[in-house]
Amino acid sequence: MRTPTSDDASGRLDPLNGEHSGVFSPELGEFSNREQRAGQATDTETKTGTTTVGLKTSEGVVLATDMRASLGHMVSSKDVQKVEEIHPTGALTIAGSVSAAQSLISSIRAEVRLYEARRGEDMSMQALSTLLGNFLRSGAFYIVQPILGGVDEEGAHIYSIDPAGSILEEEYTVTGSGSQYALGVLEQEYDDDLTIEEAKTVAARAIESAVERDLASGNGINVAVVTDEGVEITKHKDFEEIL
């Protein structure tokens, strides 16, 4: 995540010439040049060294990620949890800038608690996905590409959310540098009738396929199972434990 420089700040007070239209801009949480920043993102900048997958089933959703953090061509950590609970029945995978992802997760958790305290009701997955998209569109979390999975009164949901804030609801989706390898497995093995246990196996095979060929993915697998009863996240260094 790039720290804004003095050139980014366009919300300074105007000279005392009677023009005060910019006094209250930019709005809190927004970068004034967010559209320009999004437009400047190249394929190189948006590539993320990880593999994350999400699958929807009739019983809930399964999210899975590898456990490697990379720094250029170096493995900076071999034990990273890339999926986090952000809602009592919702979880988020992270791909991209680590600091931005950590900040996004903290902010989303706070907003969910605030929303539910004010309204006295659970936040729907549609509302949560919209909130995530708004956060990413602000430009403050440049650059993160999450997968949101959760369960609400309408059932199970998987959302693919890109760094510019677009939101797509999917049956299954992938992010990260190992996406092409994982997606090939999902295309062949995903089915609407998968059980949670079957979905865990398919997700693990997808991550394992990426780990075999993508240098930035590896060192094990995190699996999150989300149902109407809550979120359960497990860690496996050996794929055989889940396959």
PDB file of C-alpha atoms in Angstrom:
ATOM      1  CA  MET A   1       0.000   0.000   0.000  1.00  0.00           C
ATOM      2  CA  ARG A   2       1.424   3.362  -1.047  1.00  0.00           C
ATOM      3  CA  THR A   3       1.318   6.154   1.504  1.00  0.00           C
ATOM      4  CA  PRO A   4      -0.252   9.281  -0.064  1.00  0.00           C
ATOM      5  CA  THR A   5       2.250  12.028  -0.724  1.00  0.00           C
ATOM      6  CA  SER A   6       1.675  15.729  -0.584  1.00  0.00           C
ATOM      7  CA  ASP A   7       0.792  15.644  -4.274  1.00  0.00           C
ATOM      8  CA  ASP A   8      -2.191  13.402  -3.518  1.00  0.00           C
ATOM      9  CA  ALA A   9      -3.910  15.832  -1.192  1.00  0.00           C
ATOM     10  CA  SER A  10      -6.257  18.029  -3.154  1.00  0.00           C
ATOM     11  CA  GLY A  11      -8.546  18.896  -0.270  1.00  0.00           C
ATOM     12  CA  ARG A  12      -6.489  21.811   1.074  1.00  0.00           C
ATOM     13  CA  LEU A  13      -8.284  25.003   2.042  1.00  0.00           C
ATOM     14  CA  ASP A  14      -8.495  27.440  -0.835  1.00  0.00           C
ATOM     15  CA  PRO A  15      -6.863  30.847  -0.493  1.00  0.00           C
ATOM     16  CA  LEU A  16      -8.997  33.447   1.205  1.00  0.00           C
ATOM     17  CA  ASN A  17     -10.587  34.565  -2.016  1.00  0.00           C
ATOM     18  CA  GLY A  18     -14.188  33.845  -1.137  1.00  0.00           C
ATOM     19  CA  GLU A  19     -14.077  30.334  -2.580  1.00  0.00           C
ATOM     20  CA  HIS A  20     -14.727  27.765   0.167  1.00  0.00           C
ATOM     21  CA  SER A  21     -16.289  24.894  -1.799  1.00  0.00           C
ATOM     22  CA  GLY A  22     -13.412  22.587  -0.948  1.00  0.00           C
ATOM     23  CA  VAL A  23     -13.376  23.156   2.790  1.00  0.00           C
ATOM     24  CA  PHE A  24     -15.083  19.872   3.602  1.00  0.00           C
ATOM     25  CA  SER A  25     -13.469  17.701   0.927  1.00  0.00           C
ATOM     26  CA  PRO A  26     -12.328  15.059   0.474  1.00  0.00           C
ATOM     27  CA  GLU A  27     -14.906  13.084   2.440  1.00  0.00           C
ATOM     28  CA  LEU A  28     -13.642  10.932   5.275  1.00  0.00           C
ATOM     29  CA  GLY A  29     -12.245   7.656   4.013  1.00  0.00           C
ATOM     30  CA  GLU A  30     -11.880   8.724   0.395  1.00  0.00           C
ATOM     31  CA  PHE A  31      -8.833   9.588  -1.677  1.00  0.00           C
ATOM     32  CA  SER A  32      -9.531  12.489  -3.982  1.00  0.00           C
ATOM     33  CA  ASN A  33      -7.673  10.786  -6.850  1.00  0.00           C
ATOM     34  CA  ARG A  34      -9.106   7.302  -6.292  1.00  0.00           C
ATOM     35  CA  GLU A  35     -10.307   6.979  -9.914  1.00  0.00           C
ATOM     36  CA  GLN A  36      -6.900   8.002 -11.241  1.00  0.00           C
ATOM     37  CA  ARG A  37      -5.174   5.511  -8.916  1.00  0.00           C
ATOM     38  CA  ALA A  38      -7.454   2.688 -10.083  1.00  0.00           C
ATOM     39  CA  GLY A  39      -6.862   3.612 -13.717  1.00  0.00           C
ATOM     40  CA  GLN A  40      -3.105   3.497 -13.269  1.00  0.00           C
ATOM     41  CA  ALA A  41      -3.121  -0.071 -11.927  1.00  0.00           C
ATOM     42  CA  THR A  42      -1.274  -2.345 -14.331  1.00  0.00           C
ATOM     43  CA  ASP A  43      -1.289  -6.111 -14.568  1.00  0.00           C
ATOM     44  CA  THR A  44       2.060  -6.178 -12.760  1.00  0.00           C
ATOM     45  CA  GLU A  45       0.750  -4.098  -9.884  1.00  0.00           C
ATOM     46  CA  THR A  46      -2.378  -6.192  -9.409  1.00  0.00           C
ATOM     47  CA  LYS A  47      -0.638  -9.556  -9.397  1.00  0.00           C
ATOM     48  CA  THR A  48      -0.702 -11.078  -5.930  1.00  0.00           C
ATOM     49  CA  GLY A  49       1.550 -13.844  -4.647  1.00  0.00           C
ATOM     50  CA  THR A  50      -1.013 -16.226  -3.242  1.00  0.00           C
ATOM     51  CA  THR A  51      -3.888 -18.540  -4.124  1.00  0.00           C
ATOM     52  CA  THR A  52      -7.357 -18.272  -2.597  1.00  0.00           C
ATOM     53  CA  VAL A  53     -10.566 -20.056  -3.568  1.00  0.00           C
ATOM     54  CA  GLY A  54     -14.206 -19.899  -2.534  1.00  0.00           C
ATOM     55  CA  LEU A  55     -17.033 -22.375  -3.191  1.00  0.00           C
ATOM     56  CA  LYS A  56     -20.738 -22.210  -2.440  1.00  0.00           C
ATOM     57  CA  THR A  57     -22.769 -25.236  -1.353  1.00  0.00           C
ATOM     58  CA  SER A  58     -26.352 -25.717  -0.203  1.00  0.00           C
ATOM     59  CA  GLU A  59     -25.079 -26.063   3.387  1.00  0.00           C
ATOM     60  CA  GLY A  60     -22.721 -23.094   3.451  1.00  0.00           C
ATOM     61  CA  VAL A  61     -19.452 -21.963   1.903  1.00  0.00           C
ATOM     62  CA  VAL A  62     -15.868 -23.174   1.911  1.00  0.00           C
ATOM     63  CA  LEU A  63     -12.922 -20.794   1.576  1.00  0.00           C
ATOM     64  CA  ALA A  64      -9.333 -21.996   1.230  1.00  0.00           C
ATOM     65  CA  THR A  65      -5.925 -20.348   0.846  1.00  0.00           C
ATOM     66  CA  ASP A  66      -2.288 -21.286   0.814  1.00  0.00           C
ATOM     67  CA  MET A  67      -0.031 -20.168   3.707  1.00  0.00           C
ATOM     68  CA  ARG A  68       2.970 -18.517   2.022  1.00  0.00           C
ATOM     69  CA  ALA A  69       3.811 -14.814   2.100  1.00  0.00           C
ATOM     70  CA  SER A  70       6.274 -13.634  -0.523  1.00  0.00           C
ATOM     71  CA  LEU A  71       8.490 -10.579  -0.792  1.00  0.00           C
ATOM     72  CA  GLY A  72       9.620 -10.333  -4.372  1.00  0.00           C
ATOM     73  CA  HIS A  73      11.393 -13.612  -5.074  1.00  0.00           C
ATOM     74  CA  MET A  74      11.814 -14.422  -1.363  1.00  0.00           C
ATOM     75  CA  VAL A  75       9.487 -16.367   0.947  1.00  0.00           C
ATOM     76  CA  SER A  76       8.954 -13.933   3.805  1.00  0.00           C
ATOM     77  CA  SER A  77       6.685 -16.191   5.892  1.00  0.00           C
ATOM     78  CA  LYS A  78       5.627 -19.833   5.800  1.00  0.00           C
ATOM     79  CA  ASP A  79       2.701 -19.591   8.206  1.00  0.00           C
ATOM     80  CA  VAL A  80       0.252 -16.882   7.175  1.00  0.00           C
ATOM     81  CA  GLN A  81      -3.474 -17.085   7.831  1.00  0.00           C
ATOM     82  CA  LYS A  82      -5.070 -15.595   4.735  1.00  0.00           C
ATOM     83  CA  VAL A  83      -8.698 -16.126   5.688  1.00  0.00           C
ATOM     84  CA  GLU A  84     -10.340 -14.341   8.621  1.00  0.00           C
ATOM     85  CA  GLU A  85     -13.749 -14.239  10.270  1.00  0.00           C
ATOM     86  CA  ILE A  86     -15.262 -10.770   9.791  1.00  0.00           C
ATOM     87  CA  HIS A  87     -18.893 -11.542  10.686  1.00  0.00           C
ATOM     88  CA  PRO A  88     -20.537 -14.211  12.887  1.00  0.00           C
ATOM     89  CA  THR A  89     -21.429 -16.086   9.691  1.00  0.00           C
ATOM     90  CA  GLY A  90     -18.992 -14.526   7.221  1.00  0.00           C
ATOM     91  CA  ALA A  91     -15.294 -14.804   6.348  1.00  0.00           C
ATOM     92  CA  LEU A  92     -12.872 -13.052   4.020  1.00  0.00           C
ATOM     93  CA  THR A  93      -9.810 -14.297   2.146  1.00  0.00           C
ATOM     94  CA  ILE A  94      -7.006 -11.830   1.492  1.00  0.00           C
ATOM     95  CA  ALA A  95      -4.694 -11.404  -1.474  1.00  0.00           C
ATOM     96  CA  GLY A  96      -2.458  -8.421  -2.093  1.00  0.00           C
ATOM     97  CA  SER A  97      -0.858  -5.907   0.242  1.00  0.00           C
ATOM     98  CA  VAL A  98      -0.591  -7.372   3.749  1.00  0.00           C
ATOM     99  CA  SER A  99      -0.857  -4.070   5.615  1.00  0.00           C
ATOM    100  CA  ALA A 100      -3.836  -2.964   3.531  1.00  0.00           C
ATOM    101  CA  ALA A 101      -5.566  -6.316   4.039  1.00  0.00           C
ATOM    102  CA  GLN A 102      -5.055  -6.194   7.817  1.00  0.00           C
ATOM    103  CA  SER A 103      -6.436  -2.662   7.931  1.00  0.00           C
ATOM    104  CA  LEU A 104      -9.412  -3.660   5.772  1.00  0.00           C
ATOM    105  CA  ILE A 105     -10.276  -6.590   8.046  1.00  0.00           C
ATOM    106  CA  SER A 106     -10.093  -4.429  11.185  1.00  0.00           C
ATOM    107  CA  SER A 107     -12.247  -1.746   9.582  1.00  0.00           C
ATOM    108  CA  ILE A 108     -14.861  -4.210   8.315  1.00  0.00           C
ATOM    109  CA  ARG A 109     -15.146  -5.937  11.700  1.00  0.00           C
ATOM    110  CA  ALA A 110     -15.717  -2.578  13.373  1.00  0.00           C
ATOM    111  CA  GLU A 111     -18.331  -1.545  10.814  1.00  0.00           C
ATOM    112  CA  VAL A 112     -20.202  -4.848  11.184  1.00  0.00           C
ATOM    113  CA  ARG A 113     -20.389  -4.440  14.971  1.00  0.00           C
ATOM    114  CA  LEU A 114     -21.529  -0.835  14.594  1.00  0.00           C
ATOM    115  CA  TYR A 115     -24.170  -1.718  11.978  1.00  0.00           C
ATOM    116  CA  GLU A 116     -25.639  -4.528  14.063  1.00  0.00           C
ATOM    117  CA  ALA A 117     -25.569  -2.495  17.298  1.00  0.00           C
ATOM    118  CA  ARG A 118     -27.429   0.371  15.660  1.00  0.00           C
ATOM    119  CA  ARG A 119     -30.013  -1.749  13.852  1.00  0.00           C
ATOM    120  CA  GLY A 120     -30.390  -4.632  16.259  1.00  0.00           C
ATOM    121  CA  GLU A 121     -30.198  -7.163  13.418  1.00  0.00           C
ATOM    122  CA  ASP A 122     -27.612  -9.257  11.611  1.00  0.00           C
ATOM    123  CA  MET A 123     -25.915  -7.689   8.613  1.00  0.00           C
ATOM    124  CA  SER A 124     -26.847  -9.451   5.367  1.00  0.00           C
ATOM    125  CA  MET A 125     -24.150 -10.713   3.026  1.00  0.00           C
ATOM    126  CA  GLN A 126     -25.365  -8.328   0.335  1.00  0.00           C
ATOM    127  CA  ALA A 127     -24.917  -5.385   2.690  1.00  0.00           C
ATOM    128  CA  LEU A 128     -21.503  -6.687   3.766  1.00  0.00           C
ATOM    129  CA  SER A 129     -20.332  -7.107   0.171  1.00  0.00           C
ATOM    130  CA  THR A 130     -21.510  -3.575  -0.635  1.00  0.00           C
ATOM    131  CA  LEU A 131     -19.600  -2.241   2.350  1.00  0.00           C
ATOM    132  CA  LEU A 132     -16.449  -4.050   1.218  1.00  0.00           C
ATOM    133  CA  GLY A 133     -16.819  -2.690  -2.296  1.00  0.00           C
ATOM    134  CA  ASN A 134     -17.226   0.840  -0.940  1.00  0.00           C
ATOM    135  CA  PHE A 135     -14.089   0.481   1.173  1.00  0.00           C
ATOM    136  CA  LEU A 136     -12.042  -0.677  -1.811  1.00  0.00           C
ATOM    137  CA  ARG A 137     -13.440   2.022  -4.091  1.00  0.00           C
ATOM    138  CA  SER A 138     -12.238   4.634  -1.613  1.00  0.00           C
ATOM    139  CA  GLY A 139      -8.645   3.820  -2.561  1.00  0.00           C
ATOM    140  CA  ALA A 140      -7.551   3.606   1.078  1.00  0.00           C
ATOM    141  CA  PHE A 141      -6.880  -0.159   0.886  1.00  0.00           C
ATOM    142  CA  TYR A 142      -4.853  -0.177  -2.319  1.00  0.00           C
ATOM    143  CA  ILE A 143      -4.383  -2.947  -3.364  1.00  0.00           C
ATOM    144  CA  VAL A 144      -6.403  -5.904  -1.980  1.00  0.00           C
ATOM    145  CA  GLN A 145      -8.488  -8.514  -3.810  1.00  0.00           C
ATOM    146  CA  PRO A 146     -10.663 -10.460  -1.367  1.00  0.00           C
ATOM    147  CA  ILE A 147     -13.220 -13.245  -1.607  1.00  0.00           C
ATOM    148  CA  LEU A 148     -16.200 -12.884   0.729  1.00  0.00           C
ATOM    149  CA  GLY A 149     -18.102 -15.981   1.778  1.00  0.00           C
ATOM    150  CA  GLY A 150     -21.022 -16.083   4.151  1.00  0.00           C
ATOM    151  CA  VAL A 151     -24.460 -17.315   5.078  1.00  0.00           C
ATOM    152  CA  ASP A 152     -27.554 -15.252   5.893  1.00  0.00           C
ATOM    153  CA  GLU A 153     -31.338 -15.690   5.795  1.00  0.00           C
ATOM    154  CA  GLU A 154     -31.222 -16.052   2.013  1.00  0.00           C
ATOM    155  CA  GLY A 155     -28.646 -18.849   2.097  1.00  0.00           C
ATOM    156  CA  ALA A 156     -24.971 -19.170   1.168  1.00  0.00           C
ATOM    157  CA  HIS A 157     -23.094 -16.540  -0.847  1.00  0.00           C
ATOM    158  CA  ILE A 158     -19.682 -16.190  -2.491  1.00  0.00           C
ATOM    159  CA  TYR A 159     -18.582 -12.763  -3.720  1.00  0.00           C
ATOM    160  CA  SER A 160     -15.543 -11.912  -5.810  1.00  0.00           C
ATOM    161  CA  ILE A 161     -14.493  -8.311  -5.111  1.00  0.00           C
ATOM    162  CA  ASP A 162     -11.748  -6.727  -7.188  1.00  0.00           C
ATOM    163  CA  PRO A 163      -9.303  -4.016  -6.030  1.00  0.00           C
ATOM    164  CA  ALA A 164     -11.411  -1.289  -7.670  1.00  0.00           C
ATOM    165  CA  GLY A 165     -14.505  -2.346  -5.700  1.00  0.00           C
ATOM    166  CA  SER A 166     -16.609  -4.223  -8.258  1.00  0.00           C
ATOM    167  CA  ILE A 167     -18.721  -7.000  -6.745  1.00  0.00           C
ATOM    168  CA  LEU A 168     -19.696 -10.246  -8.458  1.00  0.00           C
ATOM    169  CA  GLU A 169     -21.649 -13.036  -6.795  1.00  0.00           C
ATOM    170  CA  GLU A 170     -20.367 -16.419  -7.952  1.00  0.00           C
ATOM    171  CA  GLU A 171     -20.828 -20.141  -7.439  1.00  0.00           C
ATOM    172  CA  TYR A 172     -17.049 -20.420  -7.070  1.00  0.00           C
ATOM    173  CA  THR A 173     -14.135 -18.043  -7.590  1.00  0.00           C
ATOM    174  CA  VAL A 174     -10.363 -17.660  -7.224  1.00  0.00           C
ATOM    175  CA  THR A 175      -7.801 -14.897  -6.668  1.00  0.00           C
ATOM    176  CA  GLY A 176      -4.022 -14.589  -6.634  1.00  0.00           C
ATOM    177  CA  SER A 177      -1.052 -15.617  -8.725  1.00  0.00           C
ATOM    178  CA  GLY A 178      -2.049 -19.299  -8.636  1.00  0.00           C
ATOM    179  CA  SER A 179      -5.593 -18.590  -9.866  1.00  0.00           C
ATOM    180  CA  GLN A 180      -5.260 -20.224 -13.273  1.00  0.00           C
ATOM    181  CA  TYR A 181      -4.139 -23.533 -11.778  1.00  0.00           C
ATOM    182  CA  ALA A 182      -6.815 -23.540  -9.067  1.00  0.00           C
ATOM    183  CA  LEU A 183      -9.567 -22.506 -11.475  1.00  0.00           C
ATOM    184  CA  GLY A 184      -8.874 -25.448 -13.752  1.00  0.00           C
ATOM    185  CA  VAL A 185      -9.567 -27.830 -10.856  1.00  0.00           C
ATOM    186  CA  LEU A 186     -12.745 -25.996  -9.848  1.00  0.00           C
ATOM    187  CA  GLU A 187     -14.045 -26.003 -13.431  1.00  0.00           C
ATOM    188  CA  GLN A 188     -13.696 -29.782 -13.551  1.00  0.00           C
ATOM    189  CA  GLU A 189     -14.822 -30.726 -10.053  1.00  0.00           C
ATOM    190  CA  TYR A 190     -17.326 -28.127  -8.846  1.00  0.00           C
ATOM    191  CA  ASP A 191     -20.956 -29.207  -8.673  1.00  0.00           C
ATOM    192  CA  ASP A 192     -24.064 -27.565  -7.239  1.00  0.00           C
ATOM    193  CA  ASP A 193     -24.761 -30.655  -5.121  1.00  0.00           C
ATOM    194  CA  LEU A 194     -21.434 -30.725  -3.259  1.00  0.00           C
ATOM    195  CA  THR A 195     -21.603 -31.280   0.475  1.00  0.00           C
ATOM    196  CA  ILE A 196     -19.399 -29.242   2.804  1.00  0.00           C
ATOM    197  CA  GLU A 197     -16.944 -32.133   3.142  1.00  0.00           C
ATOM    198  CA  GLU A 198     -16.825 -32.640  -0.614  1.00  0.00           C
ATOM    199  CA  ALA A 199     -16.312 -28.899  -1.151  1.00  0.00           C
ATOM    200  CA  LYS A 200     -13.396 -28.948   1.313  1.00  0.00           C
ATOM    201  CA  THR A 201     -11.764 -31.690  -0.742  1.00  0.00           C
ATOM    202  CA  VAL A 202     -12.290 -29.832  -4.021  1.00  0.00           C
ATOM    203  CA  ALA A 203     -10.929 -26.608  -2.510  1.00  0.00           C
ATOM    204  CA  ALA A 204      -7.880 -28.449  -1.180  1.00  0.00           C
ATOM    205  CA  ARG A 205      -7.208 -30.007  -4.577  1.00  0.00           C
ATOM    206  CA  ALA A 206      -7.446 -26.563  -6.182  1.00  0.00           C
ATOM    207  CA  ILE A 207      -4.942 -25.067  -3.734  1.00  0.00           C
ATOM    208  CA  GLU A 208      -2.652 -28.083  -4.051  1.00  0.00           C
ATOM    209  CA  SER A 209      -2.659 -27.701  -7.844  1.00  0.00           C
ATOM    210  CA  ALA A 210      -1.597 -24.066  -7.508  1.00  0.00           C
ATOM    211  CA  VAL A 211       1.088 -24.907  -4.959  1.00  0.00           C
ATOM    212  CA  GLU A 212       2.617 -27.421  -7.378  1.00  0.00           C
ATOM    213  CA  ARG A 213       3.112 -24.819 -10.134  1.00  0.00           C
ATOM    214  CA  ASP A 214       2.984 -21.316  -8.613  1.00  0.00           C
ATOM    215  CA  LEU A 215       6.186 -20.245  -6.852  1.00  0.00           C
ATOM    216  CA  ALA A 216       4.375 -17.682  -4.685  1.00  0.00           C
ATOM    217  CA  SER A 217       1.922 -20.223  -3.233  1.00  0.00           C
ATOM    218  CA  GLY A 218       2.769 -22.949  -0.749  1.00  0.00           C
ATOM    219  CA  ASN A 219       3.526 -24.129   2.800  1.00  0.00           C
ATOM    220  CA  GLY A 220       0.106 -25.602   3.562  1.00  0.00           C
ATOM    221  CA  ILE A 221      -3.551 -24.675   3.471  1.00  0.00           C
ATOM    222  CA  ASN A 222      -6.043 -22.688   5.546  1.00  0.00           C
ATOM    223  CA  VAL A 223      -9.674 -23.799   5.253  1.00  0.00           C
ATOM    224  CA  ALA A 224     -12.694 -21.850   6.483  1.00  0.00           C
ATOM    225  CA  VAL A 225     -16.114 -23.491   6.661  1.00  0.00           C
ATOM    226  CA  VAL A 226     -18.976 -21.026   7.048  1.00  0.00           C
ATOM    227  CA  THR A 227     -22.492 -22.169   7.921  1.00  0.00           C
ATOM    228  CA  ASP A 228     -25.458 -20.615   9.684  1.00  0.00           C
ATOM    229  CA  GLU A 229     -23.855 -21.861  12.921  1.00  0.00           C
ATOM    230  CA  GLY A 230     -20.672 -19.815  12.495  1.00  0.00           C
ATOM    231  CA  VAL A 231     -17.152 -19.820  11.063  1.00  0.00           C
ATOM    232  CA  GLU A 232     -14.589 -22.573  11.604  1.00  0.00           C
ATOM    233  CA  ILE A 233     -11.018 -22.031  10.374  1.00  0.00           C
ATOM    234  CA  THR A 234      -8.446 -24.821  10.349  1.00  0.00           C
ATOM    235  CA  LYS A 235      -4.783 -24.993   9.330  1.00  0.00           C
ATOM    236  CA  HIS A 236      -3.105 -27.942   7.619  1.00  0.00           C
ATOM    237  CA  LYS A 237       0.587 -28.152   6.757  1.00  0.00           C
ATOM    238  CA  ASP A 238       0.039 -31.457   4.971  1.00  0.00           C
ATOM    239  CA  PHE A 239      -2.601 -31.639   2.240  1.00  0.00           C
ATOM    240  CA  GLU A 240      -3.160 -35.319   3.006  1.00  0.00           C
ATOM    241  CA  GLU A 241      -4.816 -34.250   6.266  1.00  0.00           C
ATOM    242  CA  ILE A 242      -7.752 -32.855   4.313  1.00  0.00           C
ATOM    243  CA  LEU A 243      -7.629 -34.885   1.110  1.00  0.00           C
TER     244      LEU A 243
END
